[in-house]
Amino acid sequence: MGLVAAGGVGYPSKMHYQRIFAFTATLLALFSTSACSSGSNGDGRSGGGGGGGITDGGIDFVDGAMPPCDGVCVVEDGGVIIPTGDGGTTQCFFIECQGRVTACGDCSDNDGDGLIDNDDPECLGPCDNYEGEELLSGVGGETGEQCKADCYFDFGNGGGNDDCHWSRSCDPLEPKVQCTYDDRLLGGRDCPDTQSQLCEDVCTPLTPNGCDCFGCCTFPELEGMGPGGGDGYVYIGSESGCTFDTVTDPSFCQACTPASSCLNTCGRCEICLGKPTIPQDCFPGAGGSGGGGGSGGMGGSDGGERCPAGKQVCGLPGDAACPAASFCLTGCCTEIIVQ
């Protein structure tokens, strides 16, 4: 899967990366692997992340460190503390994925929208190398063959490293124009009825709520637009440039059929792609449980829980920051796995 930048926005510059790697030794001594998390406390119940706008006021170099971030940065308690435009702060830890720092783990606002790393809903994981509007994720997810895919969200390309198997030719909606539907593949290795335990263990925790393991996702705007009046799904890897604003336009976001063998559904009390808010009764003390709870299927949670059992909630005002070595993905602290 190629890395696409729209209008020249999204990728860090060459100088930006030189600044990162020039200080690698210093940063690794200071920081544990984690991600950005908001320290701002607000009254609303909205926003896929908790951060506000980043103040463009230069960089405050402290203790000899030179974090490559946009805005006023200081080093405190082993993390980079970045004041936000709403008077709060965002704490960030640099993330290294297979020896390099990517756009969604570099503590920078690469696309100029005022949000960085996991506070930016367009970052689909800590190893995503594209922070711009297009949802064509800068993570691995293809096998090198035209129509075959493995886990879309795990950063690692090449078949066999996560044991997830899917062919775009399994989908009668043909979301990838080069891949003609072939029903003879159904039930076989490339279109299995179930995925392996390794695929479930590796890929489903990295898959955002509302998506299958192969980049076929639903959005609130697609409710009732699917076959038989069900939820519609689109392939976020559509090469024509699928964004949050174009999910209902098939010229940008091609319709797809989610792989039921590896699907993380979007529950009522879950934050999902394009769904940054949850009903008030999902919060503790308002008639809902509000915390991590019972499992509701592969990689998901039931309709009354924000996160599966054992996962910490995040991303809304008042939520605690995710611990080290985790990333706030659609409202749940997710362990960073590079496979």
mmCIF file of C-alpha atoms in Angstrom:
data_model
loop_
_atom_site.group_PDB
_atom_site.id
_atom_site.type_symbol
_atom_site.label_atom_id
_atom_site.label_comp_id
_atom_site.label_asym_id
_atom_site.label_seq_id
_atom_site.Cartn_x
_atom_site.Cartn_y
_atom_site.Cartn_z
ATOM 1 C CA MET A 1 0.000 0.000 0.000
ATOM 2 C CA GLY A 2 1.497 3.325 -1.050
ATOM 3 C CA LEU A 3 1.758 6.381 1.152
ATOM 4 C CA VAL A 4 -0.286 9.239 -0.285
ATOM 5 C CA ALA A 5 -0.058 12.920 0.617
ATOM 6 C CA ALA A 6 -2.758 15.286 -0.614
ATOM 7 C CA GLY A 7 -1.647 18.707 -1.750
ATOM 8 C CA GLY A 8 1.810 18.254 -0.317
ATOM 9 C CA VAL A 9 0.514 18.189 3.256
ATOM 10 C CA GLY A 10 0.999 15.391 5.716
ATOM 11 C CA TYR A 11 4.547 14.109 5.639
ATOM 12 C CA PRO A 12 7.272 15.522 7.867
ATOM 13 C CA SER A 13 9.981 17.258 5.876
ATOM 14 C CA LYS A 14 13.470 15.869 5.411
ATOM 15 C CA MET A 15 14.776 18.429 7.869
ATOM 16 C CA HIS A 16 12.066 17.401 10.307
ATOM 17 C CA TYR A 17 13.275 13.800 10.255
ATOM 18 C CA GLN A 18 16.903 14.913 10.532
ATOM 19 C CA ARG A 19 15.970 16.753 13.730
ATOM 20 C CA ILE A 20 14.285 13.622 15.050
ATOM 21 C CA PHE A 21 17.167 11.265 14.464
ATOM 22 C CA ALA A 22 19.847 13.751 15.522
ATOM 23 C CA PHE A 23 18.440 13.508 19.015
ATOM 24 C CA THR A 24 17.432 9.844 19.069
ATOM 25 C CA ALA A 25 19.844 8.910 21.839
ATOM 26 C CA THR A 26 18.682 11.755 24.065
ATOM 27 C CA LEU A 27 15.019 11.048 23.468
ATOM 28 C CA LEU A 28 15.255 7.317 24.061
ATOM 29 C CA ALA A 29 16.954 7.985 27.362
ATOM 30 C CA LEU A 30 14.106 10.274 28.366
ATOM 31 C CA PHE A 31 10.961 8.740 26.963
ATOM 32 C CA SER A 32 9.119 5.444 27.211
ATOM 33 C CA THR A 33 7.107 4.224 24.212
ATOM 34 C CA SER A 34 3.641 5.744 24.384
ATOM 35 C CA ALA A 35 1.531 8.338 22.626
ATOM 36 C CA CYS A 36 -0.046 11.743 23.016
ATOM 37 C CA SER A 37 -2.800 12.229 25.545
ATOM 38 C CA SER A 38 -4.711 15.278 26.608
ATOM 39 C CA GLY A 39 -4.387 16.875 29.979
ATOM 40 C CA SER A 40 -7.233 19.265 29.281
ATOM 41 C CA ASN A 41 -10.417 18.945 31.288
ATOM 42 C CA GLY A 42 -13.572 20.166 29.576
ATOM 43 C CA ASP A 43 -17.287 20.002 30.107
ATOM 44 C CA GLY A 44 -18.320 18.591 26.725
ATOM 45 C CA ARG A 45 -18.608 14.979 25.728
ATOM 46 C CA SER A 46 -17.183 15.292 22.269
ATOM 47 C CA GLY A 47 -13.973 14.841 20.355
ATOM 48 C CA GLY A 48 -12.185 11.692 19.243
ATOM 49 C CA GLY A 49 -9.195 12.915 21.213
ATOM 50 C CA GLY A 50 -8.988 15.212 24.188
ATOM 51 C CA GLY A 51 -6.577 17.821 22.919
ATOM 52 C CA GLY A 52 -7.191 21.306 21.613
ATOM 53 C CA GLY A 53 -5.344 23.491 19.123
ATOM 54 C CA ILE A 54 -1.555 23.658 19.229
ATOM 55 C CA THR A 55 -0.021 27.069 19.860
ATOM 56 C CA ASP A 56 2.492 27.962 17.161
ATOM 57 C CA GLY A 57 4.961 29.859 19.268
ATOM 58 C CA GLY A 58 8.312 28.217 18.642
ATOM 59 C CA ILE A 59 10.026 25.561 20.716
ATOM 60 C CA ASP A 60 11.251 25.850 24.289
ATOM 61 C CA PHE A 61 14.340 23.637 24.520
ATOM 62 C CA VAL A 62 14.752 22.304 28.043
ATOM 63 C CA ASP A 63 17.623 20.293 29.531
ATOM 64 C CA GLY A 64 19.328 20.057 26.157
ATOM 65 C CA ALA A 65 16.463 18.127 24.571
ATOM 66 C CA MET A 66 15.147 19.169 21.174
ATOM 67 C CA PRO A 67 11.762 17.539 20.608
ATOM 68 C CA PRO A 68 10.662 18.022 16.980
ATOM 69 C CA CYS A 69 7.192 19.322 17.720
ATOM 70 C CA ASP A 70 5.115 22.247 16.558
ATOM 71 C CA GLY A 71 4.361 24.646 19.366
ATOM 72 C CA VAL A 72 5.857 25.450 22.765
ATOM 73 C CA CYS A 73 7.442 22.284 24.147
ATOM 74 C CA VAL A 74 9.035 21.505 27.473
ATOM 75 C CA VAL A 75 10.398 18.265 28.885
ATOM 76 C CA GLU A 76 8.787 17.231 32.150
ATOM 77 C CA ASP A 77 8.602 13.896 33.979
ATOM 78 C CA GLY A 78 9.988 12.003 31.016
ATOM 79 C CA GLY A 79 7.467 13.348 28.494
ATOM 80 C CA VAL A 80 7.030 16.281 26.159
ATOM 81 C CA ILE A 81 4.419 18.688 27.533
ATOM 82 C CA ILE A 82 2.794 20.819 24.825
ATOM 83 C CA PRO A 83 0.446 23.675 25.820
ATOM 84 C CA THR A 84 -2.743 23.701 23.760
ATOM 85 C CA GLY A 85 -4.779 26.619 22.495
ATOM 86 C CA ASP A 86 -7.598 25.990 24.987
ATOM 87 C CA GLY A 87 -5.334 26.472 28.013
ATOM 88 C CA GLY A 88 -4.772 22.771 28.648
ATOM 89 C CA THR A 89 -1.783 20.610 27.851
ATOM 90 C CA THR A 90 -1.010 17.534 25.814
ATOM 91 C CA GLN A 91 1.659 15.079 26.959
ATOM 92 C CA CYS A 92 3.451 13.151 24.263
ATOM 93 C CA PHE A 93 5.995 10.340 24.079
ATOM 94 C CA PHE A 94 7.791 9.581 20.827
ATOM 95 C CA ILE A 95 6.940 6.229 19.242
ATOM 96 C CA GLU A 96 9.477 4.274 17.240
ATOM 97 C CA CYS A 97 8.077 1.769 14.740
ATOM 98 C CA GLN A 98 10.592 -0.650 13.244
ATOM 99 C CA GLY A 99 13.430 1.795 13.778
ATOM 100 C CA ARG A 100 11.724 4.981 12.602
ATOM 101 C CA VAL A 101 9.393 7.631 13.956
ATOM 102 C CA THR A 102 6.231 8.077 11.883
ATOM 103 C CA ALA A 103 3.855 11.011 11.467
ATOM 104 C CA CYS A 104 1.388 9.735 14.078
ATOM 105 C CA GLY A 105 4.089 9.149 16.670
ATOM 106 C CA ASP A 106 6.350 12.191 16.321
ATOM 107 C CA CYS A 107 4.616 14.666 18.672
ATOM 108 C CA SER A 108 3.998 17.023 15.747
ATOM 109 C CA ASP A 109 0.957 18.564 14.109
ATOM 110 C CA ASN A 110 1.930 17.460 10.621
ATOM 111 C CA ASP A 111 -1.262 18.528 8.850
ATOM 112 C CA GLY A 112 -1.814 21.844 10.627
ATOM 113 C CA ASP A 113 -5.247 21.012 12.029
ATOM 114 C CA GLY A 114 -4.269 21.747 15.641
ATOM 115 C CA LEU A 115 -4.223 18.075 16.702
ATOM 116 C CA ILE A 116 -1.288 15.737 17.105
ATOM 117 C CA ASP A 117 -0.866 11.973 17.034
ATOM 118 C CA ASN A 118 -3.681 10.102 18.808
ATOM 119 C CA ASP A 119 -5.568 13.344 19.435
ATOM 120 C CA ASP A 120 -5.971 13.538 15.640
ATOM 121 C CA PRO A 121 -8.826 11.258 14.486
ATOM 122 C CA GLU A 122 -7.058 10.814 11.153
ATOM 123 C CA CYS A 123 -4.248 8.927 12.912
ATOM 124 C CA LEU A 124 -5.390 5.316 12.710
ATOM 125 C CA GLY A 125 -2.596 3.969 14.894
ATOM 126 C CA PRO A 126 0.774 4.858 16.404
ATOM 127 C CA CYS A 127 2.664 3.608 13.338
ATOM 128 C CA ASP A 128 0.455 5.438 10.825
ATOM 129 C CA ASN A 129 2.731 7.595 8.682
ATOM 130 C CA TYR A 130 0.030 9.917 7.375
ATOM 131 C CA GLU A 131 -1.757 12.542 9.469
ATOM 132 C CA GLY A 132 -3.572 14.307 6.643
ATOM 133 C CA GLU A 133 -7.217 14.268 5.604
ATOM 134 C CA GLU A 134 -7.099 11.126 3.489
ATOM 135 C CA LEU A 135 -7.823 7.926 5.381
ATOM 136 C CA LEU A 136 -5.557 5.909 3.091
ATOM 137 C CA SER A 137 -3.508 4.844 6.072
ATOM 138 C CA GLY A 138 0.268 5.149 6.052
ATOM 139 C CA VAL A 139 0.508 1.743 7.699
ATOM 140 C CA GLY A 140 1.112 -1.652 6.156
ATOM 141 C CA GLY A 141 -1.728 -3.874 5.112
ATOM 142 C CA GLU A 142 -0.971 -5.339 1.735
ATOM 143 C CA THR A 143 0.991 -8.457 0.829
ATOM 144 C CA GLY A 144 2.673 -7.288 -2.358
ATOM 145 C CA GLU A 145 0.011 -8.999 -4.475
ATOM 146 C CA GLN A 146 -2.577 -6.829 -6.198
ATOM 147 C CA CYS A 147 -5.698 -8.126 -4.459
ATOM 148 C CA LYS A 148 -4.498 -9.932 -1.340
ATOM 149 C CA ALA A 149 -4.428 -8.152 2.012
ATOM 150 C CA ASP A 150 -3.315 -8.875 5.540
ATOM 151 C CA CYS A 151 -4.013 -6.757 8.628
ATOM 152 C CA TYR A 152 -4.588 -3.200 7.411
ATOM 153 C CA PHE A 153 -3.597 -1.561 10.690
ATOM 154 C CA ASP A 154 -0.450 -3.367 11.893
ATOM 155 C CA PHE A 155 2.292 -1.461 9.999
ATOM 156 C CA GLY A 156 3.850 -4.671 8.647
ATOM 157 C CA ASN A 157 3.531 -5.492 4.956
ATOM 158 C CA GLY A 158 3.995 -8.989 3.572
ATOM 159 C CA GLY A 159 1.906 -12.098 4.033
ATOM 160 C CA GLY A 160 2.489 -14.307 7.047
ATOM 161 C CA ASN A 161 3.478 -11.816 9.736
ATOM 162 C CA ASP A 162 -0.001 -11.651 11.268
ATOM 163 C CA ASP A 163 -1.689 -14.676 9.657
ATOM 164 C CA CYS A 164 -4.656 -12.580 8.516
ATOM 165 C CA HIS A 165 -5.853 -13.481 5.025
ATOM 166 C CA TRP A 166 -8.268 -11.673 2.734
ATOM 167 C CA SER A 167 -8.617 -11.042 -0.974
ATOM 168 C CA ARG A 168 -10.358 -7.972 -2.396
ATOM 169 C CA SER A 169 -11.816 -10.418 -4.944
ATOM 170 C CA CYS A 170 -13.922 -11.893 -2.128
ATOM 171 C CA ASP A 171 -16.082 -8.759 -2.117
ATOM 172 C CA PRO A 172 -18.986 -8.586 -4.607
ATOM 173 C CA LEU A 173 -18.891 -4.783 -4.350
ATOM 174 C CA GLU A 174 -15.346 -4.776 -5.807
ATOM 175 C CA PRO A 175 -13.922 -1.884 -3.723
ATOM 176 C CA LYS A 176 -10.593 -2.199 -5.517
ATOM 177 C CA VAL A 177 -11.237 -1.847 -9.233
ATOM 178 C CA GLN A 178 -8.383 -4.153 -10.198
ATOM 179 C CA CYS A 179 -9.934 -7.031 -8.231
ATOM 180 C CA THR A 180 -12.887 -8.740 -9.909
ATOM 181 C CA TYR A 181 -15.275 -10.619 -7.644
ATOM 182 C CA ASP A 182 -14.734 -14.388 -7.689
ATOM 183 C CA ASP A 183 -17.179 -16.416 -5.593
ATOM 184 C CA ARG A 184 -15.023 -19.519 -6.026
ATOM 185 C CA LEU A 185 -12.653 -18.028 -3.440
ATOM 186 C CA LEU A 186 -15.276 -17.963 -0.694
ATOM 187 C CA GLY A 187 -14.433 -20.279 2.190
ATOM 188 C CA GLY A 188 -10.894 -20.835 0.936
ATOM 189 C CA ARG A 189 -7.547 -19.597 2.257
ATOM 190 C CA ASP A 190 -7.991 -16.108 0.831
ATOM 191 C CA CYS A 191 -11.635 -15.736 1.909
ATOM 192 C CA PRO A 192 -11.840 -17.773 5.139
ATOM 193 C CA ASP A 193 -14.999 -18.055 7.177
ATOM 194 C CA THR A 194 -12.874 -17.524 10.306
ATOM 195 C CA GLN A 195 -9.431 -16.039 10.876
ATOM 196 C CA SER A 196 -6.711 -17.683 12.942
ATOM 197 C CA GLN A 197 -6.111 -17.046 16.629
ATOM 198 C CA LEU A 198 -2.874 -15.232 15.725
ATOM 199 C CA CYS A 199 -4.791 -12.853 13.465
ATOM 200 C CA GLU A 200 -7.313 -12.211 16.216
ATOM 201 C CA ASP A 201 -4.592 -11.628 18.813
ATOM 202 C CA VAL A 202 -2.510 -9.310 16.619
ATOM 203 C CA CYS A 203 -4.938 -7.449 14.391
ATOM 204 C CA THR A 204 -8.228 -6.980 16.199
ATOM 205 C CA PRO A 205 -6.757 -4.843 19.032
ATOM 206 C CA LEU A 206 -5.309 -2.515 16.371
ATOM 207 C CA THR A 207 -8.536 -2.276 14.360
ATOM 208 C CA PRO A 208 -10.617 0.877 15.037
ATOM 209 C CA ASN A 209 -14.208 0.474 16.171
ATOM 210 C CA GLY A 210 -16.422 0.236 13.101
ATOM 211 C CA CYS A 211 -13.864 -1.454 10.832
ATOM 212 C CA ASP A 212 -12.913 -4.922 9.752
ATOM 213 C CA CYS A 213 -9.270 -5.970 9.829
ATOM 214 C CA PHE A 214 -8.803 -5.059 6.161
ATOM 215 C CA GLY A 215 -9.836 -1.390 6.058
ATOM 216 C CA CYS A 216 -13.576 -1.713 5.361
ATOM 217 C CA CYS A 217 -15.274 0.713 7.772
ATOM 218 C CA THR A 218 -18.671 2.176 8.562
ATOM 219 C CA PHE A 219 -19.472 5.773 9.517
ATOM 220 C CA PRO A 220 -22.604 7.366 11.032
ATOM 221 C CA GLU A 221 -23.415 8.994 7.693
ATOM 222 C CA LEU A 222 -23.710 5.527 6.119
ATOM 223 C CA GLU A 223 -26.501 4.321 8.397
ATOM 224 C CA GLY A 224 -29.194 2.652 6.307
ATOM 225 C CA MET A 225 -27.143 2.901 3.110
ATOM 226 C CA GLY A 226 -25.948 -0.692 3.031
ATOM 227 C CA PRO A 227 -27.517 -3.723 1.329
ATOM 228 C CA GLY A 228 -31.015 -4.360 2.653
ATOM 229 C CA GLY A 229 -31.059 -1.038 4.507
ATOM 230 C CA GLY A 230 -28.249 -1.943 6.883
ATOM 231 C CA ASP A 231 -25.173 0.120 7.649
ATOM 232 C CA GLY A 232 -23.041 1.005 4.660
ATOM 233 C CA TYR A 233 -19.293 0.381 4.634
ATOM 234 C CA VAL A 234 -16.511 1.961 2.568
ATOM 235 C CA TYR A 235 -12.926 0.966 1.881
ATOM 236 C CA ILE A 236 -10.820 3.663 3.541
ATOM 237 C CA GLY A 237 -7.863 2.641 1.379
ATOM 238 C CA SER A 238 -9.689 3.818 -1.748
ATOM 239 C CA GLU A 239 -7.038 5.289 -4.011
ATOM 240 C CA SER A 240 -9.272 8.183 -5.075
ATOM 241 C CA GLY A 241 -8.858 9.795 -1.643
ATOM 242 C CA CYS A 242 -11.414 8.809 0.995
ATOM 243 C CA THR A 243 -11.795 11.322 3.853
ATOM 244 C CA PHE A 244 -14.193 11.861 6.754
ATOM 245 C CA ASP A 245 -15.998 14.423 4.576
ATOM 246 C CA THR A 246 -16.418 12.187 1.512
ATOM 247 C CA VAL A 247 -17.567 8.863 2.982
ATOM 248 C CA THR A 248 -20.962 9.138 1.238
ATOM 249 C CA ASP A 249 -19.425 9.899 -2.167
ATOM 250 C CA PRO A 250 -18.602 6.671 -4.047
ATOM 251 C CA SER A 251 -16.270 8.550 -6.358
ATOM 252 C CA PHE A 252 -13.960 8.991 -3.361
ATOM 253 C CA CYS A 253 -14.872 6.142 -0.998
ATOM 254 C CA GLN A 254 -15.685 2.835 -2.694
ATOM 255 C CA ALA A 255 -18.376 0.709 -1.039
ATOM 256 C CA CYS A 256 -17.200 -2.571 0.468
ATOM 257 C CA THR A 257 -18.493 -5.602 2.310
ATOM 258 C CA PRO A 258 -16.873 -6.091 5.750
ATOM 259 C CA ALA A 259 -15.199 -9.415 6.421
ATOM 260 C CA SER A 260 -17.332 -10.957 9.152
ATOM 261 C CA SER A 261 -14.392 -13.177 10.088
ATOM 262 C CA CYS A 262 -12.526 -10.172 11.481
ATOM 263 C CA LEU A 263 -14.914 -7.304 12.260
ATOM 264 C CA ASN A 264 -14.754 -4.805 15.128
ATOM 265 C CA THR A 265 -18.296 -3.475 15.280
ATOM 266 C CA CYS A 266 -19.287 0.000 16.507
ATOM 267 C CA GLY A 267 -21.288 -0.221 19.729
ATOM 268 C CA ARG A 268 -23.708 2.402 20.998
ATOM 269 C CA CYS A 269 -21.390 3.458 23.828
ATOM 270 C CA GLU A 270 -18.188 3.282 21.801
ATOM 271 C CA ILE A 271 -16.203 6.002 20.077
ATOM 272 C CA CYS A 272 -15.797 4.959 16.449
ATOM 273 C CA LEU A 273 -14.431 6.385 13.216
ATOM 274 C CA GLY A 274 -16.559 9.441 12.503
ATOM 275 C CA LYS A 275 -18.385 9.044 15.831
ATOM 276 C CA PRO A 276 -16.479 11.081 18.434
ATOM 277 C CA THR A 277 -19.396 11.390 20.862
ATOM 278 C CA ILE A 278 -21.383 8.874 22.897
ATOM 279 C CA PRO A 279 -24.797 9.164 24.607
ATOM 280 C CA GLN A 280 -24.853 10.731 28.055
ATOM 281 C CA ASP A 281 -26.232 7.562 29.664
ATOM 282 C CA CYS A 282 -23.037 5.708 28.714
ATOM 283 C CA PHE A 283 -21.129 7.530 31.461
ATOM 284 C CA PRO A 284 -20.878 6.339 35.083
ATOM 285 C CA GLY A 285 -23.610 7.828 37.245
ATOM 286 C CA ALA A 286 -25.847 8.495 34.255
ATOM 287 C CA GLY A 287 -27.408 5.081 33.956
ATOM 288 C CA GLY A 288 -24.534 3.473 32.077
ATOM 289 C CA SER A 289 -21.407 1.585 33.048
ATOM 290 C CA GLY A 290 -18.980 3.863 31.239
ATOM 291 C CA GLY A 291 -15.969 1.649 31.752
ATOM 292 C CA GLY A 292 -14.302 -1.300 30.135
ATOM 293 C CA GLY A 293 -16.494 -4.335 30.249
ATOM 294 C CA GLY A 294 -17.705 -7.518 28.678
ATOM 295 C CA SER A 295 -16.702 -8.677 25.260
ATOM 296 C CA GLY A 296 -19.208 -8.321 22.459
ATOM 297 C CA GLY A 297 -17.461 -10.183 19.663
ATOM 298 C CA MET A 298 -14.118 -10.199 17.942
ATOM 299 C CA GLY A 299 -12.276 -7.065 18.966
ATOM 300 C CA GLY A 300 -15.367 -5.182 20.113
ATOM 301 C CA SER A 301 -17.424 -4.610 23.234
ATOM 302 C CA ASP A 302 -21.105 -4.924 23.970
ATOM 303 C CA GLY A 303 -23.591 -2.120 23.441
ATOM 304 C CA GLY A 304 -23.277 -0.728 26.980
ATOM 305 C CA GLU A 305 -19.495 -0.579 27.384
ATOM 306 C CA ARG A 306 -16.999 1.902 26.000
ATOM 307 C CA CYS A 307 -14.137 -0.620 25.843
ATOM 308 C CA PRO A 308 -13.622 -4.388 26.055
ATOM 309 C CA ALA A 309 -12.660 -5.928 29.385
ATOM 310 C CA GLY A 310 -9.187 -4.947 30.528
ATOM 311 C CA LYS A 311 -8.900 -1.842 28.343
ATOM 312 C CA GLN A 312 -8.810 1.670 29.794
ATOM 313 C CA VAL A 313 -11.139 4.298 28.332
ATOM 314 C CA CYS A 314 -9.599 7.448 26.846
ATOM 315 C CA GLY A 315 -10.186 10.285 24.429
ATOM 316 C CA LEU A 316 -12.971 12.224 26.152
ATOM 317 C CA PRO A 317 -12.624 15.104 28.635
ATOM 318 C CA GLY A 318 -12.049 13.738 32.117
ATOM 319 C CA ASP A 319 -10.558 10.445 30.918
ATOM 320 C CA ALA A 320 -7.153 9.555 32.350
ATOM 321 C CA ALA A 321 -4.177 9.522 30.005
ATOM 322 C CA CYS A 322 -3.222 6.176 28.514
ATOM 323 C CA PRO A 323 -0.266 4.473 30.212
ATOM 324 C CA ALA A 324 3.141 4.131 28.600
ATOM 325 C CA ALA A 325 3.401 1.808 25.586
ATOM 326 C CA SER A 326 -0.201 2.407 24.535
ATOM 327 C CA PHE A 327 -2.141 4.576 22.088
ATOM 328 C CA CYS A 328 -5.662 5.983 22.380
ATOM 329 C CA LEU A 329 -7.520 4.353 19.480
ATOM 330 C CA THR A 330 -11.254 5.115 19.090
ATOM 331 C CA GLY A 331 -11.669 5.692 22.810
ATOM 332 C CA CYS A 332 -9.665 2.772 24.209
ATOM 333 C CA CYS A 333 -6.028 2.562 25.317
ATOM 334 C CA THR A 334 -4.475 0.056 22.939
ATOM 335 C CA GLU A 335 -1.122 -1.631 23.410
ATOM 336 C CA ILE A 336 1.370 -0.691 20.736
ATOM 337 C CA ILE A 337 2.204 -3.734 18.613
ATOM 338 C CA VAL A 338 4.506 -3.596 15.598
ATOM 339 C CA GLN A 339 4.083 -6.866 13.715
#
